[in-house]
Coordinates of C-alpha atoms and ligand atoms in Angstrom, one line a residue:
X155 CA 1.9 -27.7 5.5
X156 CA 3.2 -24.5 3.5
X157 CA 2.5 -24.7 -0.1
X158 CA 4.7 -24.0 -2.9
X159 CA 4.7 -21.6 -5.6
X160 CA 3.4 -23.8 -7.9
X161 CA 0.9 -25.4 -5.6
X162 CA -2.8 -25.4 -7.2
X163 CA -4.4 -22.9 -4.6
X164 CA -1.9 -20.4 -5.1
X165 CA -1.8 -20.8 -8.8
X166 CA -5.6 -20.5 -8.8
X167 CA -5.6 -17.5 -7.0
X168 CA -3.0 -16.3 -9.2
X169 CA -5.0 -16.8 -12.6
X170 CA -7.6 -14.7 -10.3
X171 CA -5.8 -11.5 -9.7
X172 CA -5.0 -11.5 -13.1
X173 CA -8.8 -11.6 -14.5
X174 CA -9.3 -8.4 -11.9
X175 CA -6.5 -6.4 -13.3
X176 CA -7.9 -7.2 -16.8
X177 CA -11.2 -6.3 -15.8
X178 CA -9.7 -2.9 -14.6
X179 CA -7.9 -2.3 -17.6
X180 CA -10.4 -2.2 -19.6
X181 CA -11.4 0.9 -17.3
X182 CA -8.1 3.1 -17.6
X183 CA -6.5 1.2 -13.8
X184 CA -3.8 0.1 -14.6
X185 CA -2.4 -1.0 -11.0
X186 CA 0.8 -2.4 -12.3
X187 CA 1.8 0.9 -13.7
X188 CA 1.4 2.3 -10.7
X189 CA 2.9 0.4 -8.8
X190 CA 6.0 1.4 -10.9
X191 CA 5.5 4.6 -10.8
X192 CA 5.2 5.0 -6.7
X193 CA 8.3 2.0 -6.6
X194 CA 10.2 4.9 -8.9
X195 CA 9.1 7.7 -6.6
X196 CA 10.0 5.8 -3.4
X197 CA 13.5 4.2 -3.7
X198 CA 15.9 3.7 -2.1
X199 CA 14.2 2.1 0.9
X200 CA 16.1 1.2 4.1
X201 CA 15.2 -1.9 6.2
X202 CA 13.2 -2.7 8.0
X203 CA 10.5 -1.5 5.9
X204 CA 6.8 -1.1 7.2
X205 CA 4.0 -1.4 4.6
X206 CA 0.2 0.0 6.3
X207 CA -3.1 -1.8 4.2
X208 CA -1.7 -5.0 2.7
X209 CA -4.6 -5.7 1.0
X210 CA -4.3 -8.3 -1.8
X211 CA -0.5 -7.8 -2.1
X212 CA -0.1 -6.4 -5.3
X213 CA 2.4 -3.5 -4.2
X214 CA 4.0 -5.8 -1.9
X215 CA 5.3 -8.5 -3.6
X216 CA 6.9 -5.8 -6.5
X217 CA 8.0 -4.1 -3.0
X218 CA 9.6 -6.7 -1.5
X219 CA 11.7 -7.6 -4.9
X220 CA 13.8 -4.3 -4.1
X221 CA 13.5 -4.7 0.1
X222 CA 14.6 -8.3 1.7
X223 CA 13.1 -6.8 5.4
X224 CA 9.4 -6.2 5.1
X225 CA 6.4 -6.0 7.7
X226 CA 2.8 -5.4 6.4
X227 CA -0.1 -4.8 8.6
X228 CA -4.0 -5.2 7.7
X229 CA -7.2 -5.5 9.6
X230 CA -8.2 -7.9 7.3
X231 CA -7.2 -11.4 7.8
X232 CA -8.6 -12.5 4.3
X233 CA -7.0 -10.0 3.3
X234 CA -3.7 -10.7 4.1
X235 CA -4.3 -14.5 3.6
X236 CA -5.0 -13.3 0.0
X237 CA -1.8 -11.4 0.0
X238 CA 0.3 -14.3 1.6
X239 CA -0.6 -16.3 -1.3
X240 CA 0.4 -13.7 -4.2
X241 CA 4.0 -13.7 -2.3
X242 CA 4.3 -17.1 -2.5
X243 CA 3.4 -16.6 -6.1
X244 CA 6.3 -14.0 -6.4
X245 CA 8.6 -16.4 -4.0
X246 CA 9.3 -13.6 -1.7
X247 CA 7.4 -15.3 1.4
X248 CA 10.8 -15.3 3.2
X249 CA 11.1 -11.7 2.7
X250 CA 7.3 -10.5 4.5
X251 CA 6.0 -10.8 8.1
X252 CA 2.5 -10.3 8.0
X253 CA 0.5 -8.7 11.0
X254 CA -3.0 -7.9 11.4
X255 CA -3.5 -4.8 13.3
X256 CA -5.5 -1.9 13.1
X257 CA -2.9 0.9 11.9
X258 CA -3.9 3.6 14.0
X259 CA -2.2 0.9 16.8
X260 CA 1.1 0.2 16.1
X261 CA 2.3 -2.7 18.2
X262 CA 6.2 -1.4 17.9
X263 CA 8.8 1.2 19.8
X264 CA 9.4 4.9 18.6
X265 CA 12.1 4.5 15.5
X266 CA 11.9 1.1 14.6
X267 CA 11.7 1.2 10.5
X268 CA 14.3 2.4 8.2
X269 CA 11.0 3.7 6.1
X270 CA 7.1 3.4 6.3
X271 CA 5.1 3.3 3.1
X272 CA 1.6 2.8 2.1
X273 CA -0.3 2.5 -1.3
X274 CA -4.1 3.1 -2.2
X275 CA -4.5 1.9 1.6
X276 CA -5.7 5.2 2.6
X277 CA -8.8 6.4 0.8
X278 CA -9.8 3.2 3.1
X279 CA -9.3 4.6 6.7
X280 CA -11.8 6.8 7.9
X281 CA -10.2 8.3 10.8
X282 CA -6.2 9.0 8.7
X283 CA -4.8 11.4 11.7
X284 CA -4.6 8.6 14.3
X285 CA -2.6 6.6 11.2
X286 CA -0.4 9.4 10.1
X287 CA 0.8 9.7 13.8
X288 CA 1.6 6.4 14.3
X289 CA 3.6 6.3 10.8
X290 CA 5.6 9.4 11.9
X291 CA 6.3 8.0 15.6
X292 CA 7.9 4.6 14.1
X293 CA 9.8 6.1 11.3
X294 CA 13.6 6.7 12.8
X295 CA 15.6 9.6 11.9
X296 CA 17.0 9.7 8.2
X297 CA 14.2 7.8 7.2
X298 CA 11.2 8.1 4.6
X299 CA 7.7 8.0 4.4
X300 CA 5.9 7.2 1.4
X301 CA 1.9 7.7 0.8
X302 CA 0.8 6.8 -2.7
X303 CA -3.0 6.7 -3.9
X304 CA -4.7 7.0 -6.8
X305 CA -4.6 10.5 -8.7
X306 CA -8.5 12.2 -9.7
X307 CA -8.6 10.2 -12.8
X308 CA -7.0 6.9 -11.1
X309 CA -10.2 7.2 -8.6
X310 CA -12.5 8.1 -11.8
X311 CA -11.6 4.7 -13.5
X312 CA -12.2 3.2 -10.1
X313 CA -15.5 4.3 -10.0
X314 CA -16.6 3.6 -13.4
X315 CA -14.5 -0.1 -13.0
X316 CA -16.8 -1.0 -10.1
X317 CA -19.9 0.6 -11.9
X318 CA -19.4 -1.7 -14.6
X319 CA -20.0 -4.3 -12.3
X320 CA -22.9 -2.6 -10.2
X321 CA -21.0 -2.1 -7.0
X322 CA -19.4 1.2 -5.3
X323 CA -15.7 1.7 -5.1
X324 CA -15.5 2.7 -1.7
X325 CA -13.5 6.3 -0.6
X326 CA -13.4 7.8 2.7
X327 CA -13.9 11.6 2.2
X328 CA -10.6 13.1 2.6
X329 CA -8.4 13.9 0.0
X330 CA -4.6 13.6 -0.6
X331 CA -3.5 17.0 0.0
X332 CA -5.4 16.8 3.1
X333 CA -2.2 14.6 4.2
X334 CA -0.2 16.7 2.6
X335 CA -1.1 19.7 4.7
X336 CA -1.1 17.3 7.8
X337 CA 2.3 16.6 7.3
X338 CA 3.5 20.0 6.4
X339 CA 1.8 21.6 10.0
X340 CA 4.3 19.0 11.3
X341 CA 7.3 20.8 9.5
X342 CA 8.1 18.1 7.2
X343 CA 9.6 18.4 4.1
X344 CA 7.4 17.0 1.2
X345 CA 8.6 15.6 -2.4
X346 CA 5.2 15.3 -4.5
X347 CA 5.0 12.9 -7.7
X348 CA 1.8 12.9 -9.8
X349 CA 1.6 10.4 -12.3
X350 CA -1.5 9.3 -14.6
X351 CA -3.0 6.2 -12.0
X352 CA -1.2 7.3 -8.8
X353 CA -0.3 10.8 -6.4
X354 CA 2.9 9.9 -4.4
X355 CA 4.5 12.1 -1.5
X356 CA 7.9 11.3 -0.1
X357 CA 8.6 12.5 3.3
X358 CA 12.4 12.2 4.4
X359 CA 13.1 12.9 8.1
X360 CA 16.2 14.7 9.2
X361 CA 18.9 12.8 11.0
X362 CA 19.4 13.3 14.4
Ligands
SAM31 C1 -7.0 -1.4 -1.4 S1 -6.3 -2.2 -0.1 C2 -4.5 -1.9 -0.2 C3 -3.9 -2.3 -1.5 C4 -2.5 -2.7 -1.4 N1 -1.7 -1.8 -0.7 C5 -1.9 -3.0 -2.8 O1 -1.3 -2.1 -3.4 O2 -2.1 -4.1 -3.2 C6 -6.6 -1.3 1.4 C7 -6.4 -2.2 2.6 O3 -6.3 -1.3 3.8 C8 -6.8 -2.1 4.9 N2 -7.2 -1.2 6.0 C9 -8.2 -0.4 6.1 N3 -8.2 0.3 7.3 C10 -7.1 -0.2 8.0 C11 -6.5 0.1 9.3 N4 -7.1 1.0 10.1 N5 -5.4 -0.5 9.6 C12 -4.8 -1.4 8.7 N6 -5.3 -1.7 7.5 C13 -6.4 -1.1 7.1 C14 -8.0 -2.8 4.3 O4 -8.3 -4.0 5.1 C15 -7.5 -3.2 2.9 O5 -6.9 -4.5 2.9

């Protein structure tokens, strides 16, 4: 049976994401900030819109208030169950298809998005040339491509966030300019926004 907004688990797990982003406040994160700040950089969007690394959801559901057309993908099914849950939250279920595929696979044709975007997804992914490709490939002409992750001192209050409670936050080695000069080689032209918790670059692809 789907449960409403107001249902207990999804209030629970509501009450949850709060404590976290309290926690990481206390650090310097401030995720919601960012999230304005790359939802600034980024729109206008156009449909359909493909978000890479759902994770809990956070950008997704503040996403999805602007775009009524969204598909998020994930390798993580908790993940994404976590995510589904914070949309329901947000009521914007209606507006999300969630997938779970590994994003260096996309399961769709050449040119099927109006935009691709991703936040704080990919410091995750190990291997981000496989992922970058497949972004580019299902972006159509006149769209956009938006990669936000945390700036040096977003990643600092990471780190000391997760210190605080004796874990690692985890960071592939590559940097951001590293997809910036990726992206570049292809001849794309790049729009860069650095704000205090986030690094955005906005990629708009010519029309054909
Ligand atoms: C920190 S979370 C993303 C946060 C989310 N965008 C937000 O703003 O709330 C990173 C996510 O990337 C996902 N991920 C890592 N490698 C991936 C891959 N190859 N394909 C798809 N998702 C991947 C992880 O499972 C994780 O859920």
């Amino acid at each position: 049976m789907k449960s409403s907004a107001r249902n207990p688990a999804v209030l629970a797990h509501h009450k949850q994401l709060l404590k976290r982003d309290a926690h990481l406040r206390q650090f310097g994160c401030d995720l919601q900030a960012g999230i304005a700040f790359v939802l600034k950089q980024a729109l206008p969007l156009e449909n359909p819109v493909l978000e890479i690394g759902t994770g809990k959801g956070r950008f997704l559901v503040k996403l999805a208030q602007h775009v009524p057309d969204i598909t998020t993908v994930d390798i993580s099914p908790e993940e994404q169950e976590y995510a589904r849950l914070n949309a329901r939250y947000f009521r914007v279920e209606d507006r999300i298809k969630f997938v779970l595929q590994d994003a260096a696979r996309l399961p769709w044709p050449d040119r099927s998005f109006g935009a691709v975007v991703t936040m704080n997804a990919m410091h995750h992914i190990r291997e981000f040339e496989p992922v970058l490709e497949e972004m580019l490939r299902v972006v159509r002409p006149g769209g956009k491509l938006v990669l936000a992750d945390f700036s040096p001192r977003g990643f600092q209050n990471m780190a000391r966030a997760h210190r605080a409670e004796g874990k690692t936050h985890l960071r592939e080695p590559h940097l951001f300019r590293d997809l910036q000069k990726f992206l570049r080689k292809r001849g794309l032209a790049i729009r860069l926004g650095k704000g205090c918790h986030e690094e955005v670059l906005v990629a708009r692809f010519p029309t054909a």
